[in-house]
CSV table of C-alpha atoms in Angstrom, one decimal:
chain,number,residue,atom,x,y,z
Y,3,MET,CA,47.0,106.8,-56.6
Y,4,ALA,CA,43.6,106.1,-56.6
Y,5,GLU,CA,44.3,102.4,-55.7
Y,6,LEU,CA,46.8,103.5,-52.8
Y,7,GLY,CA,44.5,105.9,-51.2
Y,8,ALA,CA,41.9,103.4,-51.1
Y,9,HIS,CA,44.3,101.0,-49.5
Y,10,LEU,CA,45.3,103.2,-46.9
Y,11,THR,CA,41.7,103.9,-46.1
Y,12,ALA,CA,41.3,100.1,-45.7
Y,13,ALA,CA,44.3,99.6,-43.3
Y,14,SER,CA,43.1,102.9,-41.6
Y,15,ALA,CA,40.1,101.3,-41.2
Y,16,GLY,CA,41.3,97.8,-39.9
Y,17,ASP,CA,43.7,99.7,-37.7
Y,18,ASP,CA,40.7,100.8,-35.6
Y,19,ARG,CA,39.5,97.2,-35.6
Y,20,PRO,CA,40.3,95.7,-31.9
Y,21,SER,CA,42.4,92.4,-31.8
Y,22,ILE,CA,40.8,89.6,-30.6
Y,23,PHE,CA,42.9,89.6,-27.3
Y,24,GLU,CA,41.2,93.2,-26.5
Y,25,ALA,CA,37.8,91.8,-27.4
Y,26,VAL,CA,37.9,88.7,-25.1
Y,27,ALA,CA,39.5,90.8,-22.1
Y,28,GLN,CA,36.9,93.3,-22.1
Y,29,ASP,CA,34.5,90.6,-22.4
Y,30,SER,CA,35.7,88.7,-19.0
Y,31,LEU,CA,36.2,91.7,-17.3
Y,32,MET,CA,32.6,91.9,-16.4
Y,33,ALA,CA,32.3,88.1,-16.1
Y,34,ALA,CA,35.0,88.4,-13.0
Y,35,VAL,CA,33.0,91.0,-11.2
Y,36,LYS,CA,30.3,89.3,-10.4
Y,37,PRO,CA,31.7,86.2,-8.9
Y,38,ALA,CA,34.0,88.6,-6.7
Y,39,LEU,CA,31.4,90.9,-5.9
Y,40,GLN,CA,28.8,87.5,-5.0
Y,41,HIS,CA,31.4,86.1,-2.7
Y,42,LEU,CA,31.7,89.6,-0.9
Y,43,VAL,CA,27.7,89.8,-0.5
Y,44,LYS,CA,28.1,85.9,0.7
Y,45,VAL,CA,30.8,87.1,3.2
Y,46,LEU,CA,28.8,89.7,4.7
Y,47,ALA,CA,25.5,87.5,4.8
Y,48,GLU,CA,27.5,84.6,6.7
Y,49,SER,CA,28.6,87.6,9.0
Y,50,ASN,CA,25.3,89.2,9.9
Y,51,PRO,CA,22.4,87.0,8.4
Y,52,GLY,CA,20.1,89.4,9.6
Y,53,ARG,CA,20.8,92.8,8.4
Y,54,TYR,CA,22.7,91.4,5.2
Y,55,GLY,CA,21.0,88.2,4.5
Y,56,PHE,CA,18.3,89.6,1.9
Y,57,LEU,CA,21.3,91.0,-0.2
Y,58,TRP,CA,22.3,87.5,-0.7
Y,59,HIS,CA,19.0,86.2,-1.4
Y,60,TRP,CA,18.1,88.9,-4.0
Y,61,PHE,CA,21.8,89.1,-5.0
Y,62,ASP,CA,21.0,88.7,-8.7
Y,63,GLU,CA,18.2,91.0,-9.2
Y,64,ILE,CA,20.2,93.9,-7.5
Y,65,TYR,CA,23.2,93.1,-9.4
Y,66,VAL,CA,20.8,93.2,-12.8
Y,67,LEU,CA,19.7,96.5,-11.5
Y,68,LEU,CA,23.2,98.2,-10.8
Y,69,ASP,CA,24.4,96.6,-14.2
Y,70,LEU,CA,21.3,98.3,-15.9
Y,71,LEU,CA,22.0,101.9,-14.7
Y,72,LEU,CA,25.9,101.2,-15.0
Y,73,GLN,CA,25.6,100.1,-18.6
Y,74,GLN,CA,23.3,102.7,-19.5
Y,75,HIS,CA,25.7,105.4,-18.3
Y,76,TYR,CA,28.0,104.4,-20.3
Y,77,LEU,CA,25.8,103.6,-23.5
Y,78,ALA,CA,24.6,107.3,-23.2
Y,79,ARG,CA,28.0,108.8,-22.4
Y,80,CYS,CA,30.7,106.7,-24.3
Y,81,SER,CA,29.1,104.8,-26.9
Y,82,ALA,CA,30.6,102.1,-24.8
Y,83,SER,CA,29.4,99.4,-22.4
Y,84,PHE,CA,31.7,99.7,-19.1
Y,85,SER,CA,33.9,97.1,-19.6
Y,86,GLU,CA,34.4,98.5,-23.3
Y,87,ASN,CA,35.1,101.9,-22.5
Y,88,PHE,CA,37.9,100.3,-19.9
Y,89,TYR,CA,39.7,99.0,-22.7
Y,90,SER,CA,39.1,102.1,-24.9
Y,91,LEU,CA,36.7,100.9,-27.2
Y,92,LYS,CA,33.4,102.4,-28.6
Y,93,ARG,CA,30.2,101.2,-30.6
Y,94,ILE,CA,29.3,102.3,-34.0
Y,95,PRO,CA,26.2,101.5,-36.4
Y,96,ILE,CA,27.2,98.6,-38.6
Y,97,GLY,CA,26.9,100.4,-42.1
Y,98,ASP,CA,29.1,102.0,-44.9
Y,99,CYS,CA,29.7,105.3,-43.4
Y,100,ARG,CA,33.4,106.3,-44.1
Y,101,GLN,CA,33.8,108.7,-41.1
Y,102,GLN,CA,32.8,107.2,-37.7
Y,103,PRO,CA,30.7,108.9,-35.3
Y,104,LEU,CA,32.2,110.5,-31.8
Y,105,ALA,CA,32.0,108.4,-28.9
Y,106,THR,CA,29.8,111.4,-27.3
Y,107,ALA,CA,27.5,111.3,-29.9
Y,108,GLY,CA,25.8,108.3,-28.5
Y,109,LEU,CA,24.2,105.3,-30.7
Y,110,PRO,CA,21.3,105.6,-32.3
Y,111,LYS,CA,18.0,104.4,-30.5
Y,112,ARG,CA,17.3,101.5,-32.0
Y,113,GLN,CA,20.8,100.3,-31.2
Y,114,HIS,CA,21.1,101.8,-27.8
Y,115,TRP,CA,18.4,99.9,-26.6
Y,116,LYS,CA,19.3,96.8,-28.2
Y,117,SER,CA,22.7,96.8,-26.7
Y,118,LEU,CA,21.4,97.7,-23.2
Y,119,LEU,CA,19.3,94.5,-23.5
Y,120,LEU,CA,21.7,92.6,-24.8
Y,121,LEU,CA,23.9,93.5,-22.1
Y,122,VAL,CA,22.0,93.1,-18.9
Y,123,LEU,CA,19.5,90.8,-19.6
Y,124,VAL,CA,20.8,87.9,-22.1
Y,125,PRO,CA,23.6,87.5,-19.1
Y,126,TYR,CA,20.9,87.8,-16.1
Y,127,LEU,CA,18.6,85.0,-17.9
Y,128,LYS,CA,21.4,82.7,-18.6
Y,129,GLY,CA,22.3,83.0,-15.1
Y,130,LYS,CA,18.9,81.8,-13.8
Y,131,LEU,CA,18.9,79.1,-16.3
Y,132,GLU,CA,21.7,77.8,-14.9
Y,133,LYS,CA,20.9,77.8,-11.6
Y,134,LEU,CA,17.8,76.2,-12.4
Y,135,VAL,CA,19.2,73.1,-14.1
Y,136,SER,CA,21.7,72.9,-11.1
Y,137,SER,CA,18.7,73.0,-8.6
Y,138,LEU,CA,16.5,70.3,-11.4
Y,139,ARG,CA,19.8,68.3,-11.1
Y,140,GLU,CA,19.7,67.9,-7.3
Y,141,GLU,CA,16.0,67.3,-7.2
Y,142,ASP,CA,16.3,64.6,-10.1
Y,143,GLU,CA,19.2,63.1,-8.0
Y,144,TYR,CA,17.4,62.8,-4.3
Y,145,SER,CA,14.3,62.0,-6.0
Y,146,ILE,CA,12.0,64.6,-4.5
Y,147,HIS,CA,9.1,64.2,-7.1
Y,148,PRO,CA,7.5,60.8,-7.5
Y,149,PRO,CA,9.1,58.7,-10.4
Y,150,SER,CA,5.4,58.7,-12.3
Y,151,SER,CA,4.6,62.5,-12.4
Y,152,SER,CA,4.5,64.2,-15.4
Y,153,TRP,CA,6.7,67.2,-13.8
Y,154,LYS,CA,9.6,64.5,-13.4
Y,155,ARG,CA,9.4,63.3,-17.0
Y,156,PHE,CA,9.0,66.8,-18.4
Y,157,TYR,CA,12.3,68.1,-16.7
Y,158,ARG,CA,14.2,65.1,-17.2
Y,159,ALA,CA,13.5,65.9,-20.9
Y,160,PHE,CA,14.8,69.3,-20.0
Y,161,LEU,CA,18.1,68.1,-18.0
Y,162,ALA,CA,18.8,65.7,-21.2
Y,163,ALA,CA,18.6,68.5,-23.5
Y,164,TYR,CA,20.3,71.2,-21.8
Y,165,PRO,CA,23.8,70.3,-22.1
Y,166,PHE,CA,23.3,70.0,-26.2
Y,167,VAL,CA,21.5,73.5,-25.7
Y,168,ASN,CA,24.1,75.2,-24.0
Y,169,MET,CA,27.2,73.2,-26.5
Y,170,THR,CA,25.6,74.8,-29.6
Y,171,TRP,CA,25.3,78.3,-27.6
Y,172,GLU,CA,29.0,78.1,-26.9
Y,173,GLY,CA,29.7,76.8,-30.2
Y,174,TRP,CA,28.3,79.8,-31.8
Y,175,PHE,CA,30.5,82.4,-29.7
Y,176,LEU,CA,33.4,80.3,-30.4
Y,177,ILE,CA,32.6,80.1,-34.4
Y,178,GLN,CA,32.0,83.7,-34.2
Y,179,GLN,CA,35.4,84.3,-32.6
Y,180,LEU,CA,36.9,82.1,-35.1
Y,181,CYS,CA,35.7,84.1,-37.9
Y,182,TYR,CA,36.7,87.5,-36.5
Y,183,ILE,CA,40.5,86.1,-36.0
Y,184,LEU,CA,40.2,85.2,-39.9
Y,185,GLY,CA,38.7,88.3,-40.8
Y,186,LYS,CA,35.7,86.9,-42.3
Y,187,ALA,CA,33.5,89.1,-39.0
Y,188,GLN,CA,33.2,92.4,-38.0
Y,189,HIS,CA,32.0,91.2,-34.9
Y,190,HIS,CA,33.7,88.8,-32.5
Y,191,SER,CA,30.4,88.1,-30.2
Y,192,PRO,CA,26.9,87.3,-32.1
Y,193,MET,CA,25.4,89.7,-29.2
Y,194,LEU,CA,26.9,92.7,-31.1
Y,195,ARG,CA,25.7,91.3,-34.8
Y,196,LEU,CA,22.4,91.1,-32.7
Y,197,ALA,CA,22.7,94.6,-31.4
Y,198,GLY,CA,23.6,95.9,-35.0
Y,199,VAL,CA,26.7,97.6,-33.9
Y,200,ARG,CA,30.6,96.6,-33.9
Y,201,LEU,CA,33.5,97.5,-31.9
Y,202,VAL,CA,36.4,100.0,-32.5
Y,203,ARG,CA,39.3,101.8,-30.9
Y,204,LEU,CA,38.8,105.1,-29.5
Y,205,THR,CA,40.5,107.8,-31.5
Y,206,ALA,CA,42.0,111.3,-30.2
Y,207,GLU,CA,39.1,113.5,-31.2
Y,208,ASP,CA,36.5,110.8,-29.4
Y,209,ILE,CA,39.4,111.4,-26.1
Y,210,GLN,CA,39.3,114.8,-26.2
Y,211,ALA,CA,35.1,115.1,-27.4
Y,212,LEU,CA,34.5,113.0,-24.0
Y,213,GLU,CA,36.7,115.4,-21.8
Y,214,LYS,CA,35.1,118.6,-23.2
Y,215,LYS,CA,31.9,117.0,-22.5
Y,216,LEU,CA,32.5,116.0,-19.2
Y,217,ALA,CA,33.8,119.6,-18.5
Y,218,GLY,CA,30.6,121.2,-20.5
Y,219,ALA,CA,28.3,119.3,-17.7
Y,220,THR,CA,30.0,120.4,-15.0
Y,221,SER,CA,30.1,124.1,-15.8
Y,222,SER,CA,26.7,124.1,-17.2
Y,223,GLN,CA,25.4,123.5,-13.7
Y,224,THR,CA,26.5,126.9,-12.8
Y,225,HIS,CA,24.4,128.7,-15.3
Y,226,ARG,CA,21.0,127.2,-14.6
Y,227,TYR,CA,19.3,129.4,-12.2
Y,228,VAL,CA,15.8,129.6,-13.2
Y,229,ARG,CA,14.2,126.6,-13.4
Y,230,THR,CA,10.2,125.2,-12.7
Y,231,ILE,CA,10.0,122.7,-9.8
Y,232,LYS,CA,9.0,120.3,-12.5
Y,233,THR,CA,12.8,120.6,-14.5
Y,234,GLN,CA,14.6,120.6,-11.0
Y,235,VAL,CA,12.8,117.5,-9.7
Y,236,GLN,CA,14.0,115.7,-13.0
Y,237,SER,CA,17.6,117.5,-12.8
Y,238,ALA,CA,18.1,116.4,-9.4
Y,239,VAL,CA,16.8,112.8,-10.6
Y,240,ARG,CA,19.5,112.8,-13.3
Y,241,LYS,CA,22.2,113.9,-11.3
Y,242,THR,CA,21.2,111.6,-8.2
Y,243,LEU,CA,21.0,108.5,-11.0
Y,244,GLY,CA,24.3,110.0,-12.7
Y,245,GLY,CA,26.2,110.5,-10.0
Y,246,PHE,CA,25.8,107.0,-8.3
Y,247,ALA,CA,26.6,105.7,-11.6
Y,248,PHE,CA,29.6,107.6,-12.2
Y,249,SER,CA,30.9,106.7,-8.5
Y,250,LEU,CA,29.9,103.3,-8.9
Y,251,SER,CA,31.8,102.8,-12.6
Y,252,THR,CA,34.6,104.9,-10.8
Y,253,GLY,CA,34.8,102.4,-7.9
Y,254,LEU,CA,34.7,99.5,-10.5
Y,255,SER,CA,37.5,100.8,-12.3
Y,256,VAL,CA,39.9,101.2,-9.3
Y,257,SER,CA,38.9,98.0,-7.6
Y,258,VAL,CA,38.3,95.7,-10.9
Y,259,PHE,CA,41.8,94.0,-10.9
Y,260,PHE,CA,41.5,93.7,-7.0
Y,261,LEU,CA,37.9,91.7,-7.6
Y,262,GLN,CA,39.5,89.8,-10.4
Y,263,PHE,CA,41.9,88.6,-7.8
Y,264,LEU,CA,39.2,87.3,-5.7
Y,265,ASP,CA,37.5,85.8,-8.8
Y,266,TRP,CA,41.0,83.9,-9.1
Y,267,TRP,CA,41.5,82.9,-5.4
Y,268,TYR,CA,38.3,81.5,-5.0
Y,269,SER,CA,38.0,79.6,-8.0
Y,270,SER,CA,37.3,75.6,-7.8
Y,271,GLU,CA,41.1,75.4,-8.9
Y,272,ASN,CA,42.3,76.9,-5.8
Y,273,GLN,CA,39.7,75.5,-3.4
Y,274,GLU,CA,42.0,73.0,-1.7
Y,275,THR,CA,44.6,75.5,-1.9
Y,276,ILE,CA,42.7,77.6,0.7
Y,277,LYS,CA,41.4,74.6,2.7
Y,278,SER,CA,44.8,73.7,3.3
Y,279,LEU,CA,45.9,77.1,4.5
Y,280,THR,CA,43.1,78.1,6.0
Y,281,ALA,CA,42.3,74.5,7.9
Y,282,LEU,CA,40.8,75.5,10.9
Y,283,PRO,CA,39.7,73.8,14.3
Y,284,THR,CA,35.6,73.0,14.4
Y,285,PRO,CA,34.0,75.8,15.8
Y,286,PRO,CA,31.9,75.7,19.0
Y,287,PRO,CA,28.1,76.0,18.7
Y,288,PRO,CA,26.1,78.9,17.7
Y,289,VAL,CA,26.7,81.3,20.9
Y,290,HIS,CA,24.1,83.7,20.5
Y,291,LEU,CA,21.5,81.2,21.3
Y,292,ASP,CA,20.6,81.4,24.7
Y,293,GLN,CA,18.4,79.1,26.3
Y,294,GLY,CA,15.6,81.2,26.0
Y,295,THR,CA,15.6,81.4,22.2
Y,296,GLY,CA,17.1,78.1,21.5
Y,297,SER,CA,14.2,76.2,23.5
Y,298,ALA,CA,11.6,78.0,21.1
Y,299,PHE,CA,13.2,76.2,18.1
Y,300,LEU,CA,14.8,73.1,19.3
Y,301,PRO,CA,12.6,69.7,20.5
Y,302,LYS,CA,13.2,68.0,24.0
Y,303,LEU,CA,13.7,64.8,22.0
Y,304,LYS,CA,16.8,64.6,19.8
Y,305,THR,CA,15.1,62.3,17.4
Y,306,VAL,CA,12.7,64.8,16.7
Y,307,CYS,CA,13.3,67.4,13.8
Y,308,PRO,CA,13.2,70.8,14.7
Y,309,LEU,CA,10.8,72.0,11.8
Y,310,CYS,CA,7.9,69.3,11.6
Y,311,ARG,CA,8.2,68.2,15.1
Y,312,LYS,CA,7.7,64.6,13.9
Y,313,ILE,CA,10.8,62.1,14.2
Y,314,ARG,CA,13.1,62.6,11.7
Y,315,VAL,CA,13.4,60.6,8.4
Y,316,ASN,CA,16.5,60.5,6.3
Y,317,ALA,CA,18.5,62.8,8.8
Y,318,THR,CA,20.1,65.7,7.1
Y,319,ALA,CA,22.8,68.0,8.9
Y,320,LEU,CA,23.9,71.7,8.0
Y,321,SER,CA,27.0,71.9,7.3
Y,322,THR,CA,26.6,75.6,8.4
Y,323,SER,CA,25.4,75.2,11.5
Y,324,GLY,CA,25.2,71.4,12.7
Y,325,PHE,CA,21.6,71.1,13.7
Y,326,VAL,CA,19.6,67.9,12.0
Y,327,PHE,CA,16.7,67.7,10.4
Y,328,CYS,CA,14.4,65.5,8.0
Y,329,TYR,CA,15.9,65.8,5.0
Y,330,ARG,CA,12.6,67.1,3.1
Y,331,CYS,CA,12.0,69.4,5.7
Y,332,ALA,CA,15.7,71.0,5.3
Y,333,TYR,CA,15.8,71.0,1.7
Y,334,ASN,CA,12.5,73.1,1.2
Y,335,TYR,CA,13.3,75.5,4.1
Y,336,VAL,CA,16.8,76.2,2.9
Y,337,LYS,CA,15.4,76.0,-0.8
Y,338,THR,CA,12.9,78.6,0.0
Y,339,HIS,CA,14.9,80.8,2.4
Y,340,GLN,CA,18.6,80.3,1.5
Y,341,ARG,CA,19.4,80.2,5.5
Y,342,CYS,CA,19.1,77.7,8.7
Y,343,PRO,CA,16.0,77.5,10.5
Y,344,ILE,CA,17.6,78.0,13.8
Y,345,THR,CA,20.4,80.0,13.7
Y,346,GLY,CA,19.7,82.2,10.8
Y,347,TYR,CA,23.1,81.6,8.9
Y,348,ALA,CA,23.4,81.7,4.9
Y,349,THR,CA,23.2,78.2,4.1
Y,350,GLU,CA,22.9,76.7,0.0
Y,351,LEU,CA,21.8,73.2,-0.6
Y,352,GLN,CA,25.1,71.8,-1.2
Y,353,HIS,CA,25.2,72.8,2.4
Y,354,LEU,CA,22.7,69.5,3.3
Y,355,VAL,CA,24.7,66.4,4.8
Y,356,LYS,CA,22.3,63.2,4.8
Y,357,LEU,CA,23.6,61.0,7.8
Y,358,TYR,CA,23.5,57.7,8.0
Y,359,SER,CA,23.4,55.4,11.2
Y,360,PRO,CA,24.5,52.0,11.7
Y,361,GLU,CA,20.8,50.9,12.0
Y,362,SER,CA,19.8,52.1,8.4
């Protein structure tokens, strides 16, 4: 009987363990949300650069702040990240405790802050590193730095080592997932192990406790009449942040499938199909540049660069506006401001097109 009871206990504990499909699906959820939101911001920035251009310029920083607020809300309320709660999962500390804590109990402070940093900071730093590598590769391709400079030798070595570092990082995640599938590990991701937690499914008691906590939070607000000014200010700030996080999470929950569809639609595999379906004639020059404003930027001679006011060297056009500059001038300006210097249209480095005349 004792052996049978131990076997049933192990089986019930194993039933709480999410499958590899659930674990990978919740990981891919947030990975699909950011590119879709990034595309929406890009559309806004291109439609009105003056008003929404800063959103595109500071998108990573704005997104990481919103992500920090969202994950903090869910970790404190449900002991899970947004995507984990979406798939009815929760985090519990690693240990031999036979009875799992309720989702409303929250994580211990150490595991809570580790989880928050690994959920928000690691993807942010990884994305910044990828952008840095991309920009360094472009600089190396066009030889912006002198070949004999120490900086060029340094980032050439960095570019040579990055693929191996990235392969090691991705291989670490792959090995961890294989161990999880074979039952040799409690975590499908190394980030969970570093945070000191593991994922389990929500139980009926967890769902009831979450519903009671939500109902109790709304009813307790009506019984608090006598408060000091400091308490009122703190409560107002908490309510504002909590309400914003709740509205943001609710909106993401409703639009998550739409965002995943946008991510698929604008993926690299579908770009050729999109181009064939949305092929349009060449648009006319910008109509908002009248004679007064245009003369302030554009030189009278067509062979003069509008930025340095000298004869163009390595003529380069911006595909977003059609204006031609020196390559070095256009590259430095677009890299710094992410927009066309004449029209203000949102522009990236890949929009630079070098022009080759028959004389050259």
